[in-house]
mmCIF file of C-alpha atoms in Angstrom:
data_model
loop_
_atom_site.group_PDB
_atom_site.id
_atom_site.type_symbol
_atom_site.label_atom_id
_atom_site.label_comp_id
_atom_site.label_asym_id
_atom_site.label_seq_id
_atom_site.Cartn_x
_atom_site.Cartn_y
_atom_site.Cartn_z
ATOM 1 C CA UNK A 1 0.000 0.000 0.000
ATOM 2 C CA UNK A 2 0.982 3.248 -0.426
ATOM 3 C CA UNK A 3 -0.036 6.633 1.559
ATOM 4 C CA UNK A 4 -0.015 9.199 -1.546
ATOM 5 C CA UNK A 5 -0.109 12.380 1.348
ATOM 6 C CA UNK A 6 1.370 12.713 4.562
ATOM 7 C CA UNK A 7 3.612 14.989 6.575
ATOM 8 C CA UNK A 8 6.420 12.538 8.576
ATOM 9 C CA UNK A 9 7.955 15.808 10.189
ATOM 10 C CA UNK A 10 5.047 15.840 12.594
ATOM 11 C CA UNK A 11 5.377 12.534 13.146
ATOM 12 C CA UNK A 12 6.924 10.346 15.562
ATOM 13 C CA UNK A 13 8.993 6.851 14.902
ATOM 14 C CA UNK A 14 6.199 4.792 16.204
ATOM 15 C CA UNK A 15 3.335 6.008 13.792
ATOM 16 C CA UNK A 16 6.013 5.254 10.778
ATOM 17 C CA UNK A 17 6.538 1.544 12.562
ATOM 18 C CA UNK A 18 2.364 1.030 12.889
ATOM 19 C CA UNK A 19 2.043 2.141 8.860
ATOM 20 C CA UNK A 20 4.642 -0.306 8.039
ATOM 21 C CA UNK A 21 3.504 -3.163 10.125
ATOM 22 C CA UNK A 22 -0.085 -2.979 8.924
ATOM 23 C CA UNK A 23 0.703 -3.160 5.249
ATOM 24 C CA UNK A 24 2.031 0.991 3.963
ATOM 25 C CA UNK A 25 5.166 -0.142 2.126
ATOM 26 C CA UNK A 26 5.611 3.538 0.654
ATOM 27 C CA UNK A 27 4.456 7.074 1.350
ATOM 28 C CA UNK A 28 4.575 10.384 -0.022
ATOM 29 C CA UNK A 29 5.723 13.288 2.518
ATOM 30 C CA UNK A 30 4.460 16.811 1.470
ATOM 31 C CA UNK A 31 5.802 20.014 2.682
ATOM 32 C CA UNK A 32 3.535 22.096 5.248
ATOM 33 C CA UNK A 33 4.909 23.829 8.295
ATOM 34 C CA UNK A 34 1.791 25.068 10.541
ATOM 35 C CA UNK A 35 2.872 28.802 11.253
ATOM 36 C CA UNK A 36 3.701 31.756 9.200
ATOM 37 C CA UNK A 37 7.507 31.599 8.990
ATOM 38 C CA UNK A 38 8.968 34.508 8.575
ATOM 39 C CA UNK A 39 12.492 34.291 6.893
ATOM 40 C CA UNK A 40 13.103 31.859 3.880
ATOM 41 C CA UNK A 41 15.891 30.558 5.694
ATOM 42 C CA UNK A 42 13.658 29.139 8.066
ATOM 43 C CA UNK A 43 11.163 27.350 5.176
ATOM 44 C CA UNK A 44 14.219 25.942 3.374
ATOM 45 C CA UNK A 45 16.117 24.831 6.419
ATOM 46 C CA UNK A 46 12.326 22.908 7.312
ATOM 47 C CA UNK A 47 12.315 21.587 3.403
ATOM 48 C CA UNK A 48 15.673 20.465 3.693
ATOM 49 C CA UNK A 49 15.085 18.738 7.088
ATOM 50 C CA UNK A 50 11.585 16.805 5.373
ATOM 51 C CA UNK A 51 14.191 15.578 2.414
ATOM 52 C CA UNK A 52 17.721 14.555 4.786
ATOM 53 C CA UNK A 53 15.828 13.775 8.400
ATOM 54 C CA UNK A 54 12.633 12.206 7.853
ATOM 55 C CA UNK A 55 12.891 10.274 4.898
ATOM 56 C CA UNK A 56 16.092 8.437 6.990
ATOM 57 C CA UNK A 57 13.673 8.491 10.290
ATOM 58 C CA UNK A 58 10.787 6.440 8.591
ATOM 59 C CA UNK A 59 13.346 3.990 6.668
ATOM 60 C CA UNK A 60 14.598 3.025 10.428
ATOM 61 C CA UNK A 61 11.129 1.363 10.486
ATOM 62 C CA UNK A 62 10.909 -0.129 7.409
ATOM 63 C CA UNK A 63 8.470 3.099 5.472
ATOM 64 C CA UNK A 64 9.814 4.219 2.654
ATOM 65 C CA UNK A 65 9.243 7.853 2.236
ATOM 66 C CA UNK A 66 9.104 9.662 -1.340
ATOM 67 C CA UNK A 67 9.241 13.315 -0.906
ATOM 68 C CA UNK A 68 7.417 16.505 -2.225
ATOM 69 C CA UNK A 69 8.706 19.559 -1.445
ATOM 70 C CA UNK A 70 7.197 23.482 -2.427
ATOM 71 C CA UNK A 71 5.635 26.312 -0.706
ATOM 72 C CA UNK A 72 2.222 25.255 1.101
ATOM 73 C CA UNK A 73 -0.073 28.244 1.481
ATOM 74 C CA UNK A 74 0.345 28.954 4.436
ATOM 75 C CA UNK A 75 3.707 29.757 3.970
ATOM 76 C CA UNK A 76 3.318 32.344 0.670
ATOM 77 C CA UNK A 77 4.643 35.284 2.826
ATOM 78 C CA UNK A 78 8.555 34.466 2.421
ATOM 79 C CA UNK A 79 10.142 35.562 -0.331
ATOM 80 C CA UNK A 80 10.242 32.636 -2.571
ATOM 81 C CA UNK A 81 13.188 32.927 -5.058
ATOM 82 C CA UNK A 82 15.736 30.639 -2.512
ATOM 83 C CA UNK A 83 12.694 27.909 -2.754
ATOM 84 C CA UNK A 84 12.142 27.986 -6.311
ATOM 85 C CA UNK A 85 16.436 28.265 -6.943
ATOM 86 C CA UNK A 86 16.664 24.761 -4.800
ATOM 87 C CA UNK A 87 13.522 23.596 -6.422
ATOM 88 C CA UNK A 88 14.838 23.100 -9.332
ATOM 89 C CA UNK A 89 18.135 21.589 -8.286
ATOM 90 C CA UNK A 90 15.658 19.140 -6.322
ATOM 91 C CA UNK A 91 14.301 18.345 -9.361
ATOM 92 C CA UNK A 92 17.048 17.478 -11.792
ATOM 93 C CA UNK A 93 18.748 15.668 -8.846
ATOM 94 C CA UNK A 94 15.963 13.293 -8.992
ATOM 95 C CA UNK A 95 15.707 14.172 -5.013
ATOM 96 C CA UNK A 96 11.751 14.820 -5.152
ATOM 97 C CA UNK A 97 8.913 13.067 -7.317
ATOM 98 C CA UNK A 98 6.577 15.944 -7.039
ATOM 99 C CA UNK A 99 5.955 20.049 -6.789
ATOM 100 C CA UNK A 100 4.149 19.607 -3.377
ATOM 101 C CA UNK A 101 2.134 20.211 -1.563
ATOM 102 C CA UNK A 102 1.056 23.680 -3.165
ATOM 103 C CA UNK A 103 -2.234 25.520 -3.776
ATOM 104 C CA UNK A 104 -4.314 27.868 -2.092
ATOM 105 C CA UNK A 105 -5.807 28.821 1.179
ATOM 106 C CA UNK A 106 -7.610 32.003 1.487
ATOM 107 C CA UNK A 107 -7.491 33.067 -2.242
ATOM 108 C CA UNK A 108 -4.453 36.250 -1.017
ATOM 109 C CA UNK A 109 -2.647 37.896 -3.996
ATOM 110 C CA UNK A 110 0.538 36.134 -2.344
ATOM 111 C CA UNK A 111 -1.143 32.802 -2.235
ATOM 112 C CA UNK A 112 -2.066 32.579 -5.862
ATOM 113 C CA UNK A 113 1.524 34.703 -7.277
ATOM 114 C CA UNK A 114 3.243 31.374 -5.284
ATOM 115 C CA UNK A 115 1.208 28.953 -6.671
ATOM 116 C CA UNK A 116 1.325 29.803 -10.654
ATOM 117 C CA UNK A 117 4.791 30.408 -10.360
ATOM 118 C CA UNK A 118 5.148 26.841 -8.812
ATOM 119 C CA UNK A 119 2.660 25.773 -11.670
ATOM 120 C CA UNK A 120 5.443 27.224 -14.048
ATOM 121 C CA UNK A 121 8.282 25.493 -12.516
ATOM 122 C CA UNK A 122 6.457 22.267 -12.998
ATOM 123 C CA UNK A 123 5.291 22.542 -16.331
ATOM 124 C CA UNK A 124 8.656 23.791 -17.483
ATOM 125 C CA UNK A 125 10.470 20.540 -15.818
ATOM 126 C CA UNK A 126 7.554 18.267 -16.765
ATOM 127 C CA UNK A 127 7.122 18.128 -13.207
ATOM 128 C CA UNK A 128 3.840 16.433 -11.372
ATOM 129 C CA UNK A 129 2.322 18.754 -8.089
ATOM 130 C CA UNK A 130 0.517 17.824 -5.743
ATOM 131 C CA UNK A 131 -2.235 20.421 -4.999
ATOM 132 C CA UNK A 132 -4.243 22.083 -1.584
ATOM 133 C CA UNK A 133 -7.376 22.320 -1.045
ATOM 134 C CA UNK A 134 -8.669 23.743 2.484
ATOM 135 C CA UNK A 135 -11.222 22.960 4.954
ATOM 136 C CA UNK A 136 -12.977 26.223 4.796
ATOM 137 C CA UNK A 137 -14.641 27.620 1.764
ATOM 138 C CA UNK A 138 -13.630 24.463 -0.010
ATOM 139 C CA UNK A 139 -15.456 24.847 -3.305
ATOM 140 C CA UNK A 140 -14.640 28.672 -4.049
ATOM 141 C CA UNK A 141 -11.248 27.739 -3.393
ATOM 142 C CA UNK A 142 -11.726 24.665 -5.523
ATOM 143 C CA UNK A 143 -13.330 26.701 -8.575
ATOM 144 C CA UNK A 144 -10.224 28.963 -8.606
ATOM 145 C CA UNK A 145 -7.529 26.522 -8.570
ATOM 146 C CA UNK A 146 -9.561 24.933 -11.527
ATOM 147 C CA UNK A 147 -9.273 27.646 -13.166
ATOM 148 C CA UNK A 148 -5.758 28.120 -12.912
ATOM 149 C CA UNK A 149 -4.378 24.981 -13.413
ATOM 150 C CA UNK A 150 -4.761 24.750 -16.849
ATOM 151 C CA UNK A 151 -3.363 28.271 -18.003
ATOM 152 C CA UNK A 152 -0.282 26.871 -16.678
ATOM 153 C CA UNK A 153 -0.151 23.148 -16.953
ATOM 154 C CA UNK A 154 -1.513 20.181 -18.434
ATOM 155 C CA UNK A 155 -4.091 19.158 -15.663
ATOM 156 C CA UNK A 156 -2.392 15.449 -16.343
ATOM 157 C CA UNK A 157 0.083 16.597 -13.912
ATOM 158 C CA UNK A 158 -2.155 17.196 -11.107
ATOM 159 C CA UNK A 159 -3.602 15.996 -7.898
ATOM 160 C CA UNK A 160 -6.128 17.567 -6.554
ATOM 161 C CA UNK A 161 -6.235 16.676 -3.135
ATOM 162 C CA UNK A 162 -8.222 16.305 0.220
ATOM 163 C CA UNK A 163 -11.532 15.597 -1.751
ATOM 164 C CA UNK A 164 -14.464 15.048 -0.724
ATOM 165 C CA UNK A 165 -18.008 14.291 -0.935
ATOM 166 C CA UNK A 166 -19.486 18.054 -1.304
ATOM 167 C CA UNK A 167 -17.223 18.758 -3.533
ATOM 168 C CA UNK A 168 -16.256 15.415 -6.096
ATOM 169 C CA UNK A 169 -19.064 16.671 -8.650
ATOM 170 C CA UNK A 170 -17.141 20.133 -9.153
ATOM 171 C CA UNK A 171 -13.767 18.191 -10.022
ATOM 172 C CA UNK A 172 -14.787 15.139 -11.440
ATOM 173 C CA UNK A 173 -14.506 16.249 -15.036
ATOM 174 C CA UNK A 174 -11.422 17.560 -15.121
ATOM 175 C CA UNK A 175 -8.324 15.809 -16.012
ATOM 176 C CA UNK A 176 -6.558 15.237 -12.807
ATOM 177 C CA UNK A 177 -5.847 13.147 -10.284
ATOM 178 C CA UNK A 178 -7.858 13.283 -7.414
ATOM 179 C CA UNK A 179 -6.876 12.390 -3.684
ATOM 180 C CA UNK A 180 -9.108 11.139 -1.313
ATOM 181 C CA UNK A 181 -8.161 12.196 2.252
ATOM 182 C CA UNK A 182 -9.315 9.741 5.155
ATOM 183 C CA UNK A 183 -8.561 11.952 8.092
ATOM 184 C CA UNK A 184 -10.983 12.958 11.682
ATOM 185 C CA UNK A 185 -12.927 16.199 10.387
ATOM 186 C CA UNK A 186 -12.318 15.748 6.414
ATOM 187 C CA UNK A 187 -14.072 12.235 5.986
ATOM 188 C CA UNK A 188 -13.859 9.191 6.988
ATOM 189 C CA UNK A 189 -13.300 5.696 5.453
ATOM 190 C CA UNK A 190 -17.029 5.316 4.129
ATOM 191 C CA UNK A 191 -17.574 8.597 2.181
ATOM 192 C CA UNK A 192 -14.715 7.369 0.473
ATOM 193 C CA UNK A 193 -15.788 4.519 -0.499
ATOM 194 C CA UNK A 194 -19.081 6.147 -1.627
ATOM 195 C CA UNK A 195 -17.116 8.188 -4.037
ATOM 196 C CA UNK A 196 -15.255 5.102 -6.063
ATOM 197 C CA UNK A 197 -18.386 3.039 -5.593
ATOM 198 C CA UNK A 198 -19.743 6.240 -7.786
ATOM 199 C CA UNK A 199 -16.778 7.149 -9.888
ATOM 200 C CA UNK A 200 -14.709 4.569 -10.256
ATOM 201 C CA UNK A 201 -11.346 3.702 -8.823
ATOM 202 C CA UNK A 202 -9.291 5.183 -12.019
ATOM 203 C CA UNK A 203 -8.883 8.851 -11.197
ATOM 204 C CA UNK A 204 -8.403 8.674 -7.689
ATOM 205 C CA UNK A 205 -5.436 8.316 -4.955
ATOM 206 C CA UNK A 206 -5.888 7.579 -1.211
ATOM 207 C CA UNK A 207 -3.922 9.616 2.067
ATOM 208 C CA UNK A 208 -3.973 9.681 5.470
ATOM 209 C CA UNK A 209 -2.668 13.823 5.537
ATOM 210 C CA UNK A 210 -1.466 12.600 8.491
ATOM 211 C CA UNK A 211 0.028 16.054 10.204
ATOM 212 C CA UNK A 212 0.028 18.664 13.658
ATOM 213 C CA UNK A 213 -4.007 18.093 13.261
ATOM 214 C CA UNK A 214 -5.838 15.302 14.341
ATOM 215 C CA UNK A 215 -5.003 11.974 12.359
ATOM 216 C CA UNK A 216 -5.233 8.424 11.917
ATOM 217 C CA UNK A 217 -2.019 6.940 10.291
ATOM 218 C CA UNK A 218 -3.844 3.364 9.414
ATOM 219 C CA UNK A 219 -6.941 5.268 7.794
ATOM 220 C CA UNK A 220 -5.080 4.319 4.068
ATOM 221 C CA UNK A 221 -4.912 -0.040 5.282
ATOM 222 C CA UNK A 222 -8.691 0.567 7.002
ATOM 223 C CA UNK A 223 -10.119 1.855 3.941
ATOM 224 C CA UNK A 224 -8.390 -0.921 2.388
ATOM 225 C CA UNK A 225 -9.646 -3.599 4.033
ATOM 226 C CA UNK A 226 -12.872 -2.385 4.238
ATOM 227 C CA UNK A 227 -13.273 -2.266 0.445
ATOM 228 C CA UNK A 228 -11.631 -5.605 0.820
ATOM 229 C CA UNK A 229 -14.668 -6.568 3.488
ATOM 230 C CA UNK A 230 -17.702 -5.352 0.963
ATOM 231 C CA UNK A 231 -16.627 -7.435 -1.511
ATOM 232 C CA UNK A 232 -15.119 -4.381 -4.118
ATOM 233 C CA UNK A 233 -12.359 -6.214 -6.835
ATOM 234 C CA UNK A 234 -8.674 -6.861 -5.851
ATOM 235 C CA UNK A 235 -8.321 -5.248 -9.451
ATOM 236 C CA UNK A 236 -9.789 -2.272 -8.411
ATOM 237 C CA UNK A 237 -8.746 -1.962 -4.946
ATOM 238 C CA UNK A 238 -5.214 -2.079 -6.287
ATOM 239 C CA UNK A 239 -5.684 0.778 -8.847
ATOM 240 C CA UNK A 240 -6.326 3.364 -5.092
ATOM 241 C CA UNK A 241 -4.280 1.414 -2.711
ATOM 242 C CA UNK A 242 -0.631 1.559 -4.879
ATOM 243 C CA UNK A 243 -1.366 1.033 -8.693
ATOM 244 C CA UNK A 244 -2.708 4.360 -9.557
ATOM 245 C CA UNK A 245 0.084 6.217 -7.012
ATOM 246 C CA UNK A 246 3.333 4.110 -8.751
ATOM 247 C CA UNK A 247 1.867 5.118 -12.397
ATOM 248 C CA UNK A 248 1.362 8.740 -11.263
ATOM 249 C CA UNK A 249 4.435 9.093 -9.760
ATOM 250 C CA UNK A 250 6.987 6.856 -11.948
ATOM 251 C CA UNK A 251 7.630 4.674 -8.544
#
């Protein structure tokens, strides 16, 4: 199995050994720190920590950790040229497998400069991203970054993540990926399931976001064997439990 969204620096040892033991082989850490950080220093000494600390933390316990690094949101208020210089070094060094995660909180001029000009960086390196969506105001967020996306990059290259089920009709024709996020307060393991049982499992990905917040780092196995317990197709429950991530990704 394989977590396509999580966050390992707010993580301890012993969540990475539970994922491992009940059947996460792989997961994808995103970047996200939870306060305004005000230096760029700070954001690329907490990028660089995510890519040289973490990823060796979780291999201690057997999780291997593929990393996406960018500038959440929340953190548009640096000044983002040192991020997008080591971006791209990231990048050609192979060090990162996605833009991520970016996208767009409260809809701020600095929030949406950051996140074209990360669009720009991935469509110019053929890059994938993994993309925001918040809590609040979910669908006039969602509306925007649809129609962004494409003026900058083939919507291929996307995941649209943190899904749900107010909001699957507004996405569900575009051409991106689509994450399904089985956290406490975003949705839990049967709205999930009520969204492949409608769409299909093709288009879709499934993450714990597992972060500062309030998680559950077995909700990607639970939703697994739950599927597994209604009687859904190994076929299919491959495609959102590792097939559709490694094909996305190139892992």
């Amino acid at each position: 199995m394989i977590d396509t969204h999580m966050h390992a620096d707010a993580r301890s040892g012993e969540d990475f050994r539970e994922m491992y033991l009940a059947g996460i082989d792989c997961a994808i850490t995103c970047s996200y720190y939870p306060y305004r950080i005000p230096e760029d220093i700070v954001l690329l000494n907490h990028l660089n920590r995510i890519l040289e600390l973490d990823t060796k933390r979780a291999a201690e316990y057997g999780l291997e950790l593929k990393v996406a690094l960018g500038i959440h949101p929340t953190n548009s208020y640096v000044n983002p040229e040192k991020i997008f210089e080591q971006l791209y070094k990231w990048i050609e060094s192979k060090q990162i497998i996605a833009i991520g995660e970016i996208g767009l909180e409260d809809l701020t001029d600095y929030e949406i400069d950051i996140f074209k000009r990360q669009l720009d960086i991935a469509n110019e390196t053929k890059s994938k991203v993994i993309v925001h969506t918040p809590r609040k105001n979910k669908s006039e967020v969602l509306k925007v970054i649809l129609d962004i996306i494409p003026q900058h990059i083939d919507e291929s290259q996307a995941v649209i993540d943190h899904i749900n089920p107010h909001v699957i009709g507004d996405v569900i024709d575009s051409n991106c990926m689509l994450g399904l996020t089985v956290q406490p307060q975003k949705m839990d393991k049967f709205e999930a399931i009520s969204i492949l049982d409608e769409y299909g499992f093709d288009r879709f990905l499934l993450n714990s976001d597992i972060s500062n917040k309030a998680s559950d780092p077995l909700s990607v196995p639970k939703t697994v064997r739950e599927l597994e317990r209604q009687g859904y197709k190994k076929s299919e429950i491959e495609k959102v439990s590792s097939k559709n991530a490694k094909e996305f990704f190139r892992i």
